[in-house]
Amino acid sequence: MKRHTLGILLAVLCLATAGGAGELELPAPEKWASIGEGTRLEAADGIWRVVPGTGRETSVWTRPVVAFEPAKYRVQFRYRLGEGELHFIIKHGNDTYALLEKRLPATGGEWRKFEAEMEESVPGVHGSVWFHVVRPTEIADLRLERILSESERASAERIRAVPVRQAEPVAPEDSSLPDLTGTFLIAQEWHSWFYASSAPEGGDDFFLTWGYHDGRSEYFTSSGPLWRRAGADLIYPYLGFYSSGNPEVIRWQLRCMKNSGLDGVLMQLYPDPALGRKFMNLEHFEQCLKQAQEEEFRLGIHDEIQFMPASAKKIDAFVERALSVLSLAKRYPDAFLRRNGRIVYQYEAWNLPYSPEEHQRIMETVEKAFGEPVYWMVCGPAEKMVQVEGLACLKHPANVWTHYRQEGTKTYGTGGDRWEAERFPPDEAIFWKRWSESVRKSAELVAEANKTRKNKLEHAVWIYPGFNNAGRWAKVPSVLPERSFDRSEYFVRAIRAALEAAGPEVIVNLSSWNDREEKTALEPSWSNESPDPFAMVRLLARMKRREFQEPPLPPKEYVDPWMWSVLYGIDRTPPRITGIRLHVSEANLAVDAVDDLSGPVRVEASAAPLAASAREVPVKPGESIRLTLAVPKRPEGCGGVFLGIKYRAAAGTSLVCSLNYPRRVERGIFRGNGAAATTIPAGPVLHGRSGARWHAVRLPNFRLEPDRSGAVEVTFRHPGKAGEGEEAVIEQLAIFPEEIVNETSRGFALPGAGREVRTFVVGFPDKLLPRNFTGIPIALQAVDAEGNRSAIQIFDLSEREMNSALGGWSIECDEVCWR
């Protein structure tokens, strides 16, 4: 609930959450504009008072304007007027016409209630609220709200957030768990490489890939629906696939970390591989720092220098890079993870080319320029690193004991040495004995070094909760033998062994927060290891002798589509159209649609684009061509369209397309072709794959005012050198409304393995698809039982397909239409 305050509480302007309905946010009284000299809006004791001035028109109106959408609305308020009348108007757009207009009589000084409904039918418009008066008028309890339709009310009830409560796992009693109450417990490697193709503000589009930004990901090649690809041991994020930069996801992850009892987390920062003088994800780190400061949690630095090229390992590059991130401490002093008052900076140095003197020089140079000591935590050759006086903490290597899934190869232990397994598969008793011995030797080395060191060293042990990169791009995957499905027991055993070997004062460094491609994630996950997605963080909290509290979930629009169905009991995965077949004997199509969960219920189609261009326009290498499509006048205007491009280009060719069209870029201002605009939308890049193909692109902010015509200009540029290579061909352009025409469709079920497949017969009236008309583009969209819509897909019926034998020619959709 929101209230505008001017030293007092004014009329309550609520914002409902269900289905996007509820009261619209109106500006505070001082934000309203006035017409007429001296006209003003006063506020006192919860009552607004409109006082007319001396001008020709005496009125006040909302500025900024109110955002409407096609829907029904209800307005109500109380008013008191001694004499005269109150003229109340709600206007559409830029004073185009009135959505609601009433002249209210005087009340004789008594309060009277006014209530009325109206309907906005034009999408993407704004409006304004007006009070015209000739006598001072008092107004109270002004409310303007959108009315939910019957289907919206039903949908709002279905998607009401009722998070699933999973069964508690069978876990050891707290008394039998290691006690980490006084232990500095941190997690390293909070990764920021995850990217999902939803809009930054959220949404329920398909997630086209998930993993590294450059496309390396197990999910890119795994079998099964894209949003369910979970990799080798089925550890699937609780929120589903997400973008690491999504602020709602960041906030939820920080709260999970904090509630688990972690003292902090180290963000993995990647040096620029070219020069190494800056971090590639520094802007993301700053965003996380800002939110961490708000959540009262702490972030440390993990400099991933170990796997970078030589240029990034130069001493001057290291210093410059370190100072670039430490400089953020001035802006976010309470967000940085500190140990003994110093910011934690960690890097790994197994094979870095630095001598002890060079490590020392780096640390001294950074601290001198930064102006304060830094807590340097390094994992590297122990005998060398204890000689570095600036080192604050020596980290013992991870407990990952892996064997290759290939007989006869070596097994690797930790503690700085590689050792042969005494049998295959490796003997766990041998592993635990040797690992405990290596931890003990490392702790003894630190204790011995501290007898002569000026700056005393602390000791940390690096612990993995598991390891399995079998689903990664590794050619010969490594796994923890027989442990992929029992991480909790192995994890607890490793922590207990570290405490026994190194003493209770040891620092416990866990890895990692969300590395799913190596299956080491602590982040809440769906898994075949436990019925509780929060098992790992709940386990951490118990070892800290506290109870883990599940933080509130992000808003539903930030959760990936499949997880909507799991967490909220409603399917938000859009259906897909997989192919169409033309029935030549009739003016109709057979359309195959598939939906993994709820099932499609109809197919909507349009065979009448707003505009279509001529065919066969060549684009020669090194040249550009411009094509124009006329958009006709429409009484209701036009907003939200898709541009379909059919083209041919040789493999390896990437046509660059630029767009110019009428668009509304800000505050309801309409701009025509050629007019200056603050936001020019980028066109698509059309990748050549020899044969003809359709590509569909949505034209952002496309708007045409009612009864205005316009044009879409499309420029294609061939990137090749003039006179070299093959020319490309633009075969056809077509514009379809975003909400395509609903034609007749009826479906019948076909058997499908694990999913519902339906074939729909879509009929077209002769006026839309005459039997002798060929080459017309067809736009199709599948809709499921919950109203979720597939991406718009565009097909073309060529003369060959129109005249093929009875049963039709099968046309496969060869392009994902990106929204």
PDB file of N, CA and C in Angstrom, residues 204-210 219 223-230 236-237 239-241 560-566 571-576 594-597 755:
ATOM      1  N   ASP A 204       8.443 -14.683 -19.029  1.00  0.00           N
ATOM      2  CA  ASP A 204       8.298 -16.128 -19.078  1.00  0.00           C
ATOM      3  C   ASP A 204       8.592 -16.674 -20.467  1.00  0.00           C
ATOM      4  N   ASP A 205       9.566 -16.068 -21.168  1.00  0.00           N
ATOM      5  CA  ASP A 205       9.982 -16.576 -22.466  1.00  0.00           C
ATOM      6  C   ASP A 205      10.755 -17.879 -22.303  1.00  0.00           C
ATOM      7  N   PHE A 206      10.993 -18.559 -23.412  1.00  0.00           N
ATOM      8  CA  PHE A 206      11.867 -19.719 -23.389  1.00  0.00           C
ATOM      9  C   PHE A 206      13.261 -19.295 -22.953  1.00  0.00           C
ATOM     10  N   PHE A 207      13.929 -20.191 -22.248  1.00  0.00           N
ATOM     11  CA  PHE A 207      15.327 -19.965 -21.898  1.00  0.00           C
ATOM     12  C   PHE A 207      16.141 -20.748 -22.924  1.00  0.00           C
ATOM     13  N   LEU A 208      16.813 -20.032 -23.813  1.00  0.00           N
ATOM     14  CA  LEU A 208      17.404 -20.657 -24.983  1.00  0.00           C
ATOM     15  C   LEU A 208      18.691 -21.400 -24.650  1.00  0.00           C
ATOM     16  N   THR A 209      19.411 -20.950 -23.667  1.00  0.00           N
ATOM     17  CA  THR A 209      20.598 -21.656 -23.208  1.00  0.00           C
ATOM     18  C   THR A 209      20.854 -21.215 -21.775  1.00  0.00           C
ATOM     19  N   TRP A 210      21.665 -21.970 -21.089  1.00  0.00           N
ATOM     20  CA  TRP A 210      21.982 -21.603 -19.703  1.00  0.00           C
ATOM     21  C   TRP A 210      23.378 -22.088 -19.403  1.00  0.00           C
ATOM     22  N   TYR A 219      24.053 -27.650 -20.971  1.00  0.00           N
ATOM     23  CA  TYR A 219      22.640 -27.523 -21.282  1.00  0.00           C
ATOM     24  C   TYR A 219      22.422 -27.216 -22.760  1.00  0.00           C
ATOM     25  N   SER A 223      20.035 -33.691 -24.003  1.00  0.00           N
ATOM     26  CA  SER A 223      18.739 -34.031 -24.571  1.00  0.00           C
ATOM     27  C   SER A 223      17.626 -33.566 -23.650  1.00  0.00           C
ATOM     28  N   GLY A 224      16.406 -33.494 -24.199  1.00  0.00           N
ATOM     29  CA  GLY A 224      15.254 -33.109 -23.394  1.00  0.00           C
ATOM     30  C   GLY A 224      14.909 -31.648 -23.576  1.00  0.00           C
ATOM     31  N   PRO A 225      13.764 -31.236 -23.028  1.00  0.00           N
ATOM     32  CA  PRO A 225      13.354 -29.827 -23.149  1.00  0.00           C
ATOM     33  C   PRO A 225      14.425 -28.905 -22.597  1.00  0.00           C
ATOM     34  N   LEU A 226      14.604 -27.760 -23.240  1.00  0.00           N
ATOM     35  CA  LEU A 226      15.687 -26.856 -22.869  1.00  0.00           C
ATOM     36  C   LEU A 226      15.642 -26.450 -21.407  1.00  0.00           C
ATOM     37  N   TRP A 227      14.423 -26.227 -20.866  1.00  0.00           N
ATOM     38  CA  TRP A 227      14.348 -25.700 -19.514  1.00  0.00           C
ATOM     39  C   TRP A 227      14.496 -26.801 -18.463  1.00  0.00           C
ATOM     40  N   ARG A 228      14.646 -28.064 -18.900  1.00  0.00           N
ATOM     41  CA  ARG A 228      14.793 -29.143 -17.931  1.00  0.00           C
ATOM     42  C   ARG A 228      16.166 -29.788 -17.977  1.00  0.00           C
ATOM     43  N   ARG A 229      17.084 -29.236 -18.723  1.00  0.00           N
ATOM     44  CA  ARG A 229      18.378 -29.892 -18.852  1.00  0.00           C
ATOM     45  C   ARG A 229      19.190 -29.682 -17.582  1.00  0.00           C
ATOM     46  N   ALA A 230      19.331 -30.727 -16.812  1.00  0.00           N
ATOM     47  CA  ALA A 230      19.928 -30.581 -15.497  1.00  0.00           C
ATOM     48  C   ALA A 230      21.308 -31.187 -15.395  1.00  0.00           C
ATOM     49  N   TYR A 236      19.265 -29.221 -10.029  1.00  0.00           N
ATOM     50  CA  TYR A 236      18.581 -28.191 -10.804  1.00  0.00           C
ATOM     51  C   TYR A 236      18.284 -27.015  -9.877  1.00  0.00           C
ATOM     52  N   PRO A 237      18.605 -25.773 -10.265  1.00  0.00           N
ATOM     53  CA  PRO A 237      18.407 -24.626  -9.367  1.00  0.00           C
ATOM     54  C   PRO A 237      16.973 -24.522  -8.873  1.00  0.00           C
ATOM     55  N   LEU A 239      15.210 -21.961  -8.329  1.00  0.00           N
ATOM     56  CA  LEU A 239      14.459 -20.989  -9.120  1.00  0.00           C
ATOM     57  C   LEU A 239      14.418 -21.354 -10.588  1.00  0.00           C
ATOM     58  N   GLY A 240      15.027 -22.485 -10.969  1.00  0.00           N
ATOM     59  CA  GLY A 240      15.159 -22.793 -12.374  1.00  0.00           C
ATOM     60  C   GLY A 240      16.301 -21.997 -12.974  1.00  0.00           C
ATOM     61  N   PHE A 241      16.391 -21.962 -14.288  1.00  0.00           N
ATOM     62  CA  PHE A 241      17.450 -21.205 -14.945  1.00  0.00           C
ATOM     63  C   PHE A 241      17.237 -19.715 -14.693  1.00  0.00           C
ATOM     64  N   ASP A 560      11.816 -19.085 -13.647  1.00  0.00           N
ATOM     65  CA  ASP A 560      11.692 -19.579 -15.015  1.00  0.00           C
ATOM     66  C   ASP A 560      10.391 -20.361 -15.194  1.00  0.00           C
ATOM     67  N   PRO A 561       9.924 -20.491 -16.443  1.00  0.00           N
ATOM     68  CA  PRO A 561       8.564 -20.982 -16.687  1.00  0.00           C
ATOM     69  C   PRO A 561       8.252 -22.334 -16.070  1.00  0.00           C
ATOM     70  N   TRP A 562       9.174 -23.275 -16.181  1.00  0.00           N
ATOM     71  CA  TRP A 562       8.874 -24.602 -15.659  1.00  0.00           C
ATOM     72  C   TRP A 562       8.701 -24.564 -14.145  1.00  0.00           C
ATOM     73  N   MET A 563       9.516 -23.729 -13.469  1.00  0.00           N
ATOM     74  CA  MET A 563       9.431 -23.670 -12.020  1.00  0.00           C
ATOM     75  C   MET A 563       8.133 -23.020 -11.561  1.00  0.00           C
ATOM     76  N   TRP A 564       7.507 -22.233 -12.420  1.00  0.00           N
ATOM     77  CA  TRP A 564       6.179 -21.710 -12.072  1.00  0.00           C
ATOM     78  C   TRP A 564       5.240 -22.866 -11.783  1.00  0.00           C
ATOM     79  N   SER A 565       5.318 -23.878 -12.625  1.00  0.00           N
ATOM     80  CA  SER A 565       4.395 -25.001 -12.458  1.00  0.00           C
ATOM     81  C   SER A 565       4.704 -25.787 -11.203  1.00  0.00           C
ATOM     82  N   VAL A 566       5.991 -25.830 -10.798  1.00  0.00           N
ATOM     83  CA  VAL A 566       6.384 -26.582  -9.608  1.00  0.00           C
ATOM     84  C   VAL A 566       6.065 -25.803  -8.336  1.00  0.00           C
ATOM     85  N   ASP A 571       1.137 -24.073 -14.900  1.00  0.00           N
ATOM     86  CA  ASP A 571       2.091 -24.244 -15.989  1.00  0.00           C
ATOM     87  C   ASP A 571       2.303 -22.922 -16.709  1.00  0.00           C
ATOM     88  N   ARG A 572       3.543 -22.464 -16.760  1.00  0.00           N
ATOM     89  CA  ARG A 572       3.857 -21.253 -17.519  1.00  0.00           C
ATOM     90  C   ARG A 572       4.803 -21.551 -18.670  1.00  0.00           C
ATOM     91  N   THR A 573       4.979 -22.824 -19.021  1.00  0.00           N
ATOM     92  CA  THR A 573       5.830 -23.151 -20.154  1.00  0.00           C
ATOM     93  C   THR A 573       5.026 -22.981 -21.428  1.00  0.00           C
ATOM     94  N   PRO A 574       5.432 -22.117 -22.324  1.00  0.00           N
ATOM     95  CA  PRO A 574       4.658 -21.914 -23.546  1.00  0.00           C
ATOM     96  C   PRO A 574       4.650 -23.170 -24.408  1.00  0.00           C
ATOM     97  N   PRO A 575       3.566 -23.429 -25.110  1.00  0.00           N
ATOM     98  CA  PRO A 575       3.566 -24.544 -26.065  1.00  0.00           C
ATOM     99  C   PRO A 575       4.453 -24.211 -27.256  1.00  0.00           C
ATOM    100  N   ARG A 576       4.670 -25.205 -28.099  1.00  0.00           N
ATOM    101  CA  ARG A 576       5.504 -25.007 -29.284  1.00  0.00           C
ATOM    102  C   ARG A 576       4.796 -25.584 -30.506  1.00  0.00           C
ATOM    103  N   VAL A 594       2.917 -28.891 -29.420  1.00  0.00           N
ATOM    104  CA  VAL A 594       3.317 -29.736 -28.299  1.00  0.00           C
ATOM    105  C   VAL A 594       3.458 -28.863 -27.058  1.00  0.00           C
ATOM    106  N   ASP A 595       3.092 -29.432 -25.930  1.00  0.00           N
ATOM    107  CA  ASP A 595       3.248 -28.758 -24.640  1.00  0.00           C
ATOM    108  C   ASP A 595       3.603 -29.835 -23.628  1.00  0.00           C
ATOM    109  N   ASP A 596       4.710 -29.656 -22.931  1.00  0.00           N
ATOM    110  CA  ASP A 596       5.186 -30.716 -22.040  1.00  0.00           C
ATOM    111  C   ASP A 596       4.341 -30.882 -20.794  1.00  0.00           C
ATOM    112  N   LEU A 597       3.555 -29.891 -20.421  1.00  0.00           N
ATOM    113  CA  LEU A 597       2.837 -29.992 -19.153  1.00  0.00           C
ATOM    114  C   LEU A 597       1.329 -29.921 -19.329  1.00  0.00           C
ATOM    115  N   ARG A 755       4.688 -36.373 -23.095  1.00  0.00           N
ATOM    116  CA  ARG A 755       4.208 -35.017 -23.337  1.00  0.00           C
ATOM    117  C   ARG A 755       2.967 -35.100 -24.213  1.00  0.00           C
TER     118      ARG A 755
END
